[in-house]
mmCIF file of C-alpha atoms in Angstrom:
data_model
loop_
_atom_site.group_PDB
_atom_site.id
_atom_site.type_symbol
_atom_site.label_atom_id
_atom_site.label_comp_id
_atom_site.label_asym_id
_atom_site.label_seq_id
_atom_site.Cartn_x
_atom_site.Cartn_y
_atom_site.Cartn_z
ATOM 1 C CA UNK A 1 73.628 115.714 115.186
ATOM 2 C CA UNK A 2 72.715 112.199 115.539
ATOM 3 C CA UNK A 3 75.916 109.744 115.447
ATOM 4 C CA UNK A 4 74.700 106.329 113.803
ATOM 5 C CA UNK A 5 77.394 103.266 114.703
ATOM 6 C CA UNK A 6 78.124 100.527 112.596
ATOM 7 C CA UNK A 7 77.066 97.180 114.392
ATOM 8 C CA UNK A 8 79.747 95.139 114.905
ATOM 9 C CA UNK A 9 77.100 91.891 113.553
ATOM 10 C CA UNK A 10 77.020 91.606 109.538
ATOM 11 C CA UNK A 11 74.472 88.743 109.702
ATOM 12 C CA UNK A 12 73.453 85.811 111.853
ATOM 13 C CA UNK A 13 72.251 82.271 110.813
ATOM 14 C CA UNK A 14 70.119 81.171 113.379
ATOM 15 C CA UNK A 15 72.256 81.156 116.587
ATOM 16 C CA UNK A 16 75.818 82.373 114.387
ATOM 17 C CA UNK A 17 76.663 85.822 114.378
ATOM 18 C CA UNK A 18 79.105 86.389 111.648
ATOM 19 C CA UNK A 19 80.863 89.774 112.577
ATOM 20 C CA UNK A 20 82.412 92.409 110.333
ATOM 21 C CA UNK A 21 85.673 91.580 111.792
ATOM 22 C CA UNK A 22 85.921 87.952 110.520
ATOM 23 C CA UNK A 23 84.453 89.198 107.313
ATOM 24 C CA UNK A 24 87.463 91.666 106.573
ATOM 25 C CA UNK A 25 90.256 89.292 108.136
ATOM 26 C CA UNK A 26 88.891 86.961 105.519
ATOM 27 C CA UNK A 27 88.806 89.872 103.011
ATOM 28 C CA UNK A 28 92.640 90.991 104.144
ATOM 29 C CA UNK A 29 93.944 87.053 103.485
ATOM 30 C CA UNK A 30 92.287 86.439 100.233
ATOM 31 C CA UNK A 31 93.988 89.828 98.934
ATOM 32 C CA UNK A 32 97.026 88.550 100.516
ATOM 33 C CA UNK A 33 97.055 85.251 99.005
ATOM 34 C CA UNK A 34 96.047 86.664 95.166
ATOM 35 C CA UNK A 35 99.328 89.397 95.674
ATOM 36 C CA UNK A 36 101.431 86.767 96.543
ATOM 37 C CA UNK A 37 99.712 84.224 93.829
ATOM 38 C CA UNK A 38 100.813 86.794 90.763
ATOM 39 C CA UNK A 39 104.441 87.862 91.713
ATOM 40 C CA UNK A 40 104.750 83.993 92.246
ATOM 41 C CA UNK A 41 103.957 83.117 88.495
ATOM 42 C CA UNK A 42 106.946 85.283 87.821
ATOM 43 C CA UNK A 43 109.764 82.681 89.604
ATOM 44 C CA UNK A 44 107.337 79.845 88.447
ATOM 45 C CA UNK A 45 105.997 78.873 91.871
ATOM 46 C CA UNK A 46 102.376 77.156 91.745
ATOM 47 C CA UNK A 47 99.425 78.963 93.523
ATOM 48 C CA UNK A 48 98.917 75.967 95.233
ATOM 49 C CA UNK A 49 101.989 76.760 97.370
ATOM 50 C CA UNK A 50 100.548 79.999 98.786
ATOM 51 C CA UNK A 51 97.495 78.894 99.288
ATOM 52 C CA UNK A 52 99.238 75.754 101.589
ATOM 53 C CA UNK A 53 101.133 78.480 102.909
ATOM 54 C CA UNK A 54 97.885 80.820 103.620
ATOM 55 C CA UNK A 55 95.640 77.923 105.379
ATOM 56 C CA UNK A 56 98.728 77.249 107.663
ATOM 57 C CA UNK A 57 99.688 80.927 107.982
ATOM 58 C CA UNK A 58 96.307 82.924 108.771
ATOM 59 C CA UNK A 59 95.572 80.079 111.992
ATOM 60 C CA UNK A 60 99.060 80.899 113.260
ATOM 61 C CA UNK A 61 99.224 84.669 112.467
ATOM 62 C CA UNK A 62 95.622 84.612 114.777
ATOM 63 C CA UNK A 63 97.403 82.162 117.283
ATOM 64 C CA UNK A 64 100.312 84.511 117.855
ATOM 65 C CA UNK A 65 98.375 87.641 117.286
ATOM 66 C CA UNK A 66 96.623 86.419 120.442
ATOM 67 C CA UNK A 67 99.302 85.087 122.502
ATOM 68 C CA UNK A 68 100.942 88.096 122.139
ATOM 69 C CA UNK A 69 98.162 90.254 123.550
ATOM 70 C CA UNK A 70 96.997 87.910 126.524
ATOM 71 C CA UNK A 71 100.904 87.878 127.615
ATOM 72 C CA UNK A 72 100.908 91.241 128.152
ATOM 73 C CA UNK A 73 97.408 91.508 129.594
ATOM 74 C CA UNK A 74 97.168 88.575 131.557
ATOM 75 C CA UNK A 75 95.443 90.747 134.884
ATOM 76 C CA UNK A 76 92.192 90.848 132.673
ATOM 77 C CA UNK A 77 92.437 87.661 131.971
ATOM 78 C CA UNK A 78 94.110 84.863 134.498
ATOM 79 C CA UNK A 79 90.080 84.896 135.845
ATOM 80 C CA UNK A 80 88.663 84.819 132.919
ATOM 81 C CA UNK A 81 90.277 81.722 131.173
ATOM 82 C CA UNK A 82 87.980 81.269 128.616
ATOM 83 C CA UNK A 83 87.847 84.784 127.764
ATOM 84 C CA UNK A 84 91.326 84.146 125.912
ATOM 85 C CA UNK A 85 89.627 82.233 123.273
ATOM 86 C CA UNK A 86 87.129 85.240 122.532
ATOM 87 C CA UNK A 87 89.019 86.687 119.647
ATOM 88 C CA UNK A 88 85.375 88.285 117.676
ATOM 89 C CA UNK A 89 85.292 90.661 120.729
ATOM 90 C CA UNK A 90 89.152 92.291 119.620
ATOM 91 C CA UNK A 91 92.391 91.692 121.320
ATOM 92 C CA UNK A 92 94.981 90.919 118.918
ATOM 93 C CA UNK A 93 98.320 92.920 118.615
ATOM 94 C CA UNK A 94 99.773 92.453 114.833
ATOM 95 C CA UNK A 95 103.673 92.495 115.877
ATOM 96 C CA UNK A 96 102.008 88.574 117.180
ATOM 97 C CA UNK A 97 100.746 88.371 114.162
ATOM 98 C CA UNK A 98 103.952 88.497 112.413
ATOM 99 C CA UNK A 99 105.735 86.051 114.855
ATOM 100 C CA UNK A 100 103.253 83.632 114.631
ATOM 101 C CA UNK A 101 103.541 83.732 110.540
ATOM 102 C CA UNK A 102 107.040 84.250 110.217
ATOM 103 C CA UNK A 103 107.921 81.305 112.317
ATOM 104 C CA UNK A 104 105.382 79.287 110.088
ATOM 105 C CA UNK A 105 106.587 80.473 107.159
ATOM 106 C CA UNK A 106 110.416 79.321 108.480
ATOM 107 C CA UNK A 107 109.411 75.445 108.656
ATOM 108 C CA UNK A 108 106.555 75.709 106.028
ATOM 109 C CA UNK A 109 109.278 76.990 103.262
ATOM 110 C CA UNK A 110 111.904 74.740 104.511
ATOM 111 C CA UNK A 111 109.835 72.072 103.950
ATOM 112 C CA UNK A 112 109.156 72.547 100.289
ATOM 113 C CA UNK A 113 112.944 73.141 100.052
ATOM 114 C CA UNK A 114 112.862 77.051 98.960
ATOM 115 C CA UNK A 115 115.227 79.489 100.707
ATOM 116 C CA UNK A 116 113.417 81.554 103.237
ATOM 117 C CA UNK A 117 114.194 85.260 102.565
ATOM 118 C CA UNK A 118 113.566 84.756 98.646
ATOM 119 C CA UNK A 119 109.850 83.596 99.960
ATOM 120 C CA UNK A 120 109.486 86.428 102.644
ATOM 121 C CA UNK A 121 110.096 89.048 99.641
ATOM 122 C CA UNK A 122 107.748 87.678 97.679
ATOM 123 C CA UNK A 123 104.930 87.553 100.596
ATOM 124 C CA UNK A 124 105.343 91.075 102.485
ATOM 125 C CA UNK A 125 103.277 93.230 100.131
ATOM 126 C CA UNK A 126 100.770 90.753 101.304
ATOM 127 C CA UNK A 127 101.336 91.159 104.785
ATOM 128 C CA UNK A 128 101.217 94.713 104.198
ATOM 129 C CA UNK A 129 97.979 94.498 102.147
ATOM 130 C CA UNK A 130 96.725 92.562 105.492
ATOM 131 C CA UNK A 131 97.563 94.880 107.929
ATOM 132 C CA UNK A 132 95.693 97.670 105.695
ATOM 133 C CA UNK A 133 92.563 95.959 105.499
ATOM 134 C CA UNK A 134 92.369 94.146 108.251
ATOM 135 C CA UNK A 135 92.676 97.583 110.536
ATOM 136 C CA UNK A 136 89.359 98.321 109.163
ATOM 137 C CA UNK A 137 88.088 95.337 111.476
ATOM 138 C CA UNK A 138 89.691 97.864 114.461
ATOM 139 C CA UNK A 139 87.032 100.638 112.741
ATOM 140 C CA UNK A 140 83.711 98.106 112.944
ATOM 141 C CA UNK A 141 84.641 96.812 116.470
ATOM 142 C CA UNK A 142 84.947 101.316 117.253
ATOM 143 C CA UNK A 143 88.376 99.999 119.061
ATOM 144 C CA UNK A 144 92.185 101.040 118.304
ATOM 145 C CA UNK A 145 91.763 104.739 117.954
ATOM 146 C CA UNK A 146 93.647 107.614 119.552
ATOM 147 C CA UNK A 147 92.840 109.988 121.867
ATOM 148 C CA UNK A 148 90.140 112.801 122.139
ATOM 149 C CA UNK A 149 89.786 115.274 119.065
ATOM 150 C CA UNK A 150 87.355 118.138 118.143
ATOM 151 C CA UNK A 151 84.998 116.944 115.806
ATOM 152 C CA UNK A 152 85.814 119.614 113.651
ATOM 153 C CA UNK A 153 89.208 118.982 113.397
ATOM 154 C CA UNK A 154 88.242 115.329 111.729
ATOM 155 C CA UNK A 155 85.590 116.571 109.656
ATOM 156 C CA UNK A 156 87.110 120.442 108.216
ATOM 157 C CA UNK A 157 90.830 120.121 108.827
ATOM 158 C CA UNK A 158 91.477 115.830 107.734
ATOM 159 C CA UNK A 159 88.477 115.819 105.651
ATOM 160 C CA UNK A 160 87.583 112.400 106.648
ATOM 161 C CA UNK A 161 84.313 110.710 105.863
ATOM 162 C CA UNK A 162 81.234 111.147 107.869
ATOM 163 C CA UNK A 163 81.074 107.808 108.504
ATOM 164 C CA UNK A 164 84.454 107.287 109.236
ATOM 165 C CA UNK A 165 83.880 110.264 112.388
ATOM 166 C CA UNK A 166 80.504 109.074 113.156
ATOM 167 C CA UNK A 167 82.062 105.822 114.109
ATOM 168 C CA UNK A 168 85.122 107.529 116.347
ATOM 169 C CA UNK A 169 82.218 109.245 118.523
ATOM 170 C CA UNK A 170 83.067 106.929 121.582
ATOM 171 C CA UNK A 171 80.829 107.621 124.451
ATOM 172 C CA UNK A 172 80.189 111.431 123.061
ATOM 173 C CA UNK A 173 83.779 111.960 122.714
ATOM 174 C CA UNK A 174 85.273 112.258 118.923
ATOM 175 C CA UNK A 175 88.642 110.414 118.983
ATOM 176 C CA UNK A 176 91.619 110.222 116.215
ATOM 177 C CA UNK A 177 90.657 107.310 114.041
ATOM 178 C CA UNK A 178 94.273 105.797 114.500
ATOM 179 C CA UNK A 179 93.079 102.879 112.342
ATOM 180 C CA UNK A 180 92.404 104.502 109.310
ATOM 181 C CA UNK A 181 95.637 106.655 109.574
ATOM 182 C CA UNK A 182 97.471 102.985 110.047
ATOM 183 C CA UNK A 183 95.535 101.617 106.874
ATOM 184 C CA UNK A 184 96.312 104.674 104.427
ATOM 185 C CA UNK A 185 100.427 104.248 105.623
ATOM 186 C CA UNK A 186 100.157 100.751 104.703
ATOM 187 C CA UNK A 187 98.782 101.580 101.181
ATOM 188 C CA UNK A 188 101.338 103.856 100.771
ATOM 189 C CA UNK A 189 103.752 101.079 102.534
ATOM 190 C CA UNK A 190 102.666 98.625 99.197
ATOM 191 C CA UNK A 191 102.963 100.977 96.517
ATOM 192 C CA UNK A 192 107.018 101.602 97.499
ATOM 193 C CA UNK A 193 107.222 97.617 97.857
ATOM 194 C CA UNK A 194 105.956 97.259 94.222
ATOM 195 C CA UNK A 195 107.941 99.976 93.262
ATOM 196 C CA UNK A 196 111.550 98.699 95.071
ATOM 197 C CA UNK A 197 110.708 95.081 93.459
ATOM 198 C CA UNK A 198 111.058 95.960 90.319
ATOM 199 C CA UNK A 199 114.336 97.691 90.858
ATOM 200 C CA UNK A 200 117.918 95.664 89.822
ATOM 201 C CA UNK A 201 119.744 96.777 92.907
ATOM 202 C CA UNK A 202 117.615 94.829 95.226
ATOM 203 C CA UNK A 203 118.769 92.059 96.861
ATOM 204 C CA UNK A 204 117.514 89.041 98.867
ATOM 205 C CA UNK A 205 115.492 89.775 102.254
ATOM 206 C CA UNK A 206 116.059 93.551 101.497
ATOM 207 C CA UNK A 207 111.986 93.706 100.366
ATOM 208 C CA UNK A 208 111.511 91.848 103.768
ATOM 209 C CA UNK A 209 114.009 94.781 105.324
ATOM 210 C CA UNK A 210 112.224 97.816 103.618
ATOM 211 C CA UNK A 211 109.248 96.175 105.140
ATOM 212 C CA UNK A 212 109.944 96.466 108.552
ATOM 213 C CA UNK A 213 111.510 99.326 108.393
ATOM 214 C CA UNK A 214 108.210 101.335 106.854
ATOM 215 C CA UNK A 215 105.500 99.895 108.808
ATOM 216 C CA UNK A 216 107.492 100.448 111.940
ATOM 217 C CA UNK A 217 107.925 104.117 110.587
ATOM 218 C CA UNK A 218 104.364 104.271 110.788
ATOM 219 C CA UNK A 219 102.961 102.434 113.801
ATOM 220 C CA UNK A 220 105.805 104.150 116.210
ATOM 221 C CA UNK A 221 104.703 107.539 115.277
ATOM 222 C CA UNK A 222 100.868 105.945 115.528
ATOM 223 C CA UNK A 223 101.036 103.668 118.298
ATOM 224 C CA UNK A 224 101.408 107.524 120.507
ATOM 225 C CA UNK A 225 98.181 108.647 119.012
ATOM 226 C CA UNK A 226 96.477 105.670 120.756
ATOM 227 C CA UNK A 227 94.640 104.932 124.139
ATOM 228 C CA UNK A 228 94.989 100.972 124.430
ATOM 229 C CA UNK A 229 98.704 100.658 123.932
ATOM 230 C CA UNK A 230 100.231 97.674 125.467
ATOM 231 C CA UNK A 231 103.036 98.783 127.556
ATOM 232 C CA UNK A 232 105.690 98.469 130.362
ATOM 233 C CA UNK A 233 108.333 100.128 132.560
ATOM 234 C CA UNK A 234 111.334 100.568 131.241
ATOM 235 C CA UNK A 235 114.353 102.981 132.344
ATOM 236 C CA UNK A 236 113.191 106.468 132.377
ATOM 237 C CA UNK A 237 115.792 107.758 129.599
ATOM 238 C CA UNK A 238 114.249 105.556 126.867
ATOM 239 C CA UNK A 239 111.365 106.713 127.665
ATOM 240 C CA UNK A 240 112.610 110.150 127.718
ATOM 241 C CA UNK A 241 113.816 109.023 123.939
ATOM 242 C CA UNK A 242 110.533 107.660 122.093
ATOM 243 C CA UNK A 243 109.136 111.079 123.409
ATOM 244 C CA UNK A 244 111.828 112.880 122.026
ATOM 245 C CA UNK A 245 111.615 110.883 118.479
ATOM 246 C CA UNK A 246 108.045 111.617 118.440
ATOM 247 C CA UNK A 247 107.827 115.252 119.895
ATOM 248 C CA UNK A 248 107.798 116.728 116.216
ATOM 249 C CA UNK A 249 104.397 115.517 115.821
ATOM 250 C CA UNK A 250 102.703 117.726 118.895
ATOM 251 C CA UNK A 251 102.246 120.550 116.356
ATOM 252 C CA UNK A 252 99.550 118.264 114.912
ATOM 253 C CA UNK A 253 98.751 115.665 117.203
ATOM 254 C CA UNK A 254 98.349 115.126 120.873
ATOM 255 C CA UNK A 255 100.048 112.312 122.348
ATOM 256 C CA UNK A 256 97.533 109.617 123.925
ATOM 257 C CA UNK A 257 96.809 108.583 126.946
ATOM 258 C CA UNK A 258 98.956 105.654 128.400
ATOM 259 C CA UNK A 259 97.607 103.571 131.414
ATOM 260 C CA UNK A 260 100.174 103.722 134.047
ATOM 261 C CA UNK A 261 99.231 100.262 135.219
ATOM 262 C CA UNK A 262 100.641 99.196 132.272
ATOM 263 C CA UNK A 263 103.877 101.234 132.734
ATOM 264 C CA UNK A 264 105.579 104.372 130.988
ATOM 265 C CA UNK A 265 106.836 102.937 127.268
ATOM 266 C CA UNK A 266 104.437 101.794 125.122
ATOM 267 C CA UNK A 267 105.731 98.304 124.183
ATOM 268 C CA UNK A 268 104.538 98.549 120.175
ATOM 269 C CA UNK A 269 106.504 101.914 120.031
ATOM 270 C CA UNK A 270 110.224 99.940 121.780
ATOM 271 C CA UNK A 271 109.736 97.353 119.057
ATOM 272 C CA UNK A 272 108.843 99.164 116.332
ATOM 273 C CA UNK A 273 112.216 101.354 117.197
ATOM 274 C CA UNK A 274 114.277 97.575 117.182
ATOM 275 C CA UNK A 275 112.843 96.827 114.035
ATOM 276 C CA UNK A 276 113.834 99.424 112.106
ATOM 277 C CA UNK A 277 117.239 99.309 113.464
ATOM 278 C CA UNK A 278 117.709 95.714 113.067
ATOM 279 C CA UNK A 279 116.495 95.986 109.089
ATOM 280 C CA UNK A 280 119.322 98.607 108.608
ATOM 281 C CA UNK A 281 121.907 96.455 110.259
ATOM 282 C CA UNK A 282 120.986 93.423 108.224
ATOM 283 C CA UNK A 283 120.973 94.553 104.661
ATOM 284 C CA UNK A 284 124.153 96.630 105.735
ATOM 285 C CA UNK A 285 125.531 93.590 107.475
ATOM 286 C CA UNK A 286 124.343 91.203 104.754
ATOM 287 C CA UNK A 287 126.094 93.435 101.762
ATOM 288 C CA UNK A 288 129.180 94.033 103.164
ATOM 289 C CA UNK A 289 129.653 90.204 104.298
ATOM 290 C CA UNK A 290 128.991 89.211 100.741
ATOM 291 C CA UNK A 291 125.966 87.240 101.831
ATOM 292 C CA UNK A 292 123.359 89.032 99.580
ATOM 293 C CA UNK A 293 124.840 87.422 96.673
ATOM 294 C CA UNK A 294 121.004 86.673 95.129
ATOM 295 C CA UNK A 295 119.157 89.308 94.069
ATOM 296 C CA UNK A 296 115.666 89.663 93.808
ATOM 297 C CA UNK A 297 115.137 89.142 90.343
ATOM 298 C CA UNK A 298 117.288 86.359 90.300
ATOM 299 C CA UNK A 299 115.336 82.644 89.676
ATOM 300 C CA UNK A 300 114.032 80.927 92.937
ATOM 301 C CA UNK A 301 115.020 77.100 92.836
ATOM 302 C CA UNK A 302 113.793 74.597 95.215
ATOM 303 C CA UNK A 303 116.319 72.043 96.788
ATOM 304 C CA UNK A 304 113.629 69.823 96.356
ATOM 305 C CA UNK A 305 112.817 69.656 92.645
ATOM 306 C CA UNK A 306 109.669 68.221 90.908
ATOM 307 C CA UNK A 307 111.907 66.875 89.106
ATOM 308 C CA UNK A 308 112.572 64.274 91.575
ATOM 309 C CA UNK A 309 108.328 63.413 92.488
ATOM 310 C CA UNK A 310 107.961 63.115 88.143
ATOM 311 C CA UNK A 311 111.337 60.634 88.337
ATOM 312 C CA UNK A 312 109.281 58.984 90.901
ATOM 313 C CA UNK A 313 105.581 58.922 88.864
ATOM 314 C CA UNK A 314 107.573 58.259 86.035
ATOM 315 C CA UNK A 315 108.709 54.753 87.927
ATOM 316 C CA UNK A 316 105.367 53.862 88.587
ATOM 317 C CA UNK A 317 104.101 54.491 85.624
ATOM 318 C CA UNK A 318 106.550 51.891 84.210
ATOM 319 C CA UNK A 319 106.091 49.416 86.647
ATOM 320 C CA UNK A 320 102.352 49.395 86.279
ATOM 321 C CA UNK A 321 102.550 49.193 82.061
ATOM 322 C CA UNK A 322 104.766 46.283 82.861
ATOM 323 C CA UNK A 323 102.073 44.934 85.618
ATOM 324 C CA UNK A 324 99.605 45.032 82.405
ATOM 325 C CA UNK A 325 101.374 41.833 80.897
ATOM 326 C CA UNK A 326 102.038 38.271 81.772
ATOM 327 C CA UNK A 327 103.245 37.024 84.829
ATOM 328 C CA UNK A 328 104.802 40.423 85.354
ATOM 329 C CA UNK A 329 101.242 41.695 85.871
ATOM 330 C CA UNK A 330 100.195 39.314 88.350
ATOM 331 C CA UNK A 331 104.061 40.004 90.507
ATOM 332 C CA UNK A 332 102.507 43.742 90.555
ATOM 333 C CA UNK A 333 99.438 42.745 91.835
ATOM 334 C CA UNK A 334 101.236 40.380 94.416
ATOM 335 C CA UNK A 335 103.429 43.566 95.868
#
């Protein structure tokens, strides 16, 4: 059977090619950014805040999604400088991704006076919506999959689209289209967001915890399936651990190949791990301190009120109706 792959190219304008994978990045923010837009009308905060917040966000969610990759494959590139700034040809790890925006969002939200976690909870289901579409950028560039996999398995046992297999045929070889299982987890991930936001129990930054503690769920069981993991050495009993944790799924799955240049944990897998476990400790931390006094329902308030810019217009206003008269007029005109 003849195996037809996607090219990687949408279009070009003369010189330009425009690739799929700037097309759906674009795709994943806009979603992101119209999610976030309409729980945002529900606290009263102005579109044009998110979209302030997306035009900073996306270039630093890309800037650490990249850092973080290079860091920990700097062999293939300290040659190859400019091969760093090559982003179109893949090579962008998401837990980056999240540093980058998170630390954005920290001096971006602290600027416009709102209280971080309130924010966060609001904007997850759009970093979740992200992270689903944007995998599909993985699928067009035929890169983050898992390892070898009868082709029947894909097509009579998963079900999976033909052109969802035709694309995993890397080389001849079918492989587990790690993406796509990523993506569906993620879909899944929003609908309990949606679900837990609408609940009176929840309290601040415990969307943001539920967050981190599902998509980490998902990518440490994942991450194994795949053949490009990041990874280093760490002490053989961890190791020993993550493949005890994930043993369960080797009556499905087989565990993929991990480059021992790279070392024996697979790094995405040891965070994900430190994520979850850090979520649980801070809502449990956080309720029994007394700290997660706001919940999420609760109105969000800015320390810096419009209150205080209309005071301001409302000034100038004055002053310039009193400019329109006199001598008083030409003392405005003077200043």
């Amino acid at each position: 059977m003849e195996t037809l792959l996607i090219n990687p190219i949408a279009f070009s304008i003369g010189t330009i090619s425009v690739h799929w994978y700037g097309i759906i990045l674009g795709t994943a923010a806009l979603v992101g950014l119209l999610l976030a837009v309409q729980e945002g009308k529900r606290f009263g905060i102005k579109p044009d805040f998110f979209m302030d917040l997306l035009l900073l966000g996306v270039p630093s969610a890309i800037i650490g999604a990249r850092i973080y990759y290079v860091a920990f494959t700097w062999d293939d590139y300290k040659d190859n400088f400019l091969d760093v700034f090559k982003i179109w040809e893949g090579g962008i790890a998401i837990y980056g991704a999240l540093i980058g925006a998170f630390i954005c969002g920290y001096f971006y939200f602290r600027a416009k006076g709102y209280n971080f976690l309130r924010i966060v909870d609001i904007c997850v289901p759009s970093l979740l919506a992200g992270q689903m579409i944007g995998r599909w950028g993985n699928f067009m560039n035929q890169e983050a999959y898992g390892g070898p996999v009868e082709e029947s398995f894909l097509r009579e046992s998963l079900h999976i689209p033909a052109f969802i297999v035709n694309q995993m045929n890397v080389d001849g070889v079918f492989h587990h289209p790690a993406f796509l299982y990523e993506s569906l987890w993620s879909l899944v991930g929003i609908a309990i967001l949606f679900i837990l936001r609408r609940q009176s129990f929840l309290r601040s930054g415990e969307l943001m915890a539920a967050y981190f503690i599902w998509y980490s769920i998902g990518r440490f069981f994942i991450e194994a399936l795949r053949t490009d993991s990041l990874g280093f050495a760490g002490p053989k009993w961890l190791a020993s651990f993550i493949d005890a944790l994930w043993s369960p799924m080797t009556v499905v799955f087989e565990e993929g190949y991990l480059d021992p240049a790279y070392g024996n944990i697979r790094i995405s897998q040891a965070l994900a791990l430190l994520l979850i476990v850090a979520a649980i400790i801070f809502v449990i931390v956080r309720r029994r301190s007394g700290l997660a006094v706001a919940r999420y329902s609760d109105p969000i308030v800015s320390s810096k009120p419009e209150k205080v810019a209309q005071a301001n217009n409302g000034k100038s206003t004055a002053a310039g109706a009193e400019g329109d008269s006199g001598t008083s007029g030409a003392k405005g005109k003077e200043e």
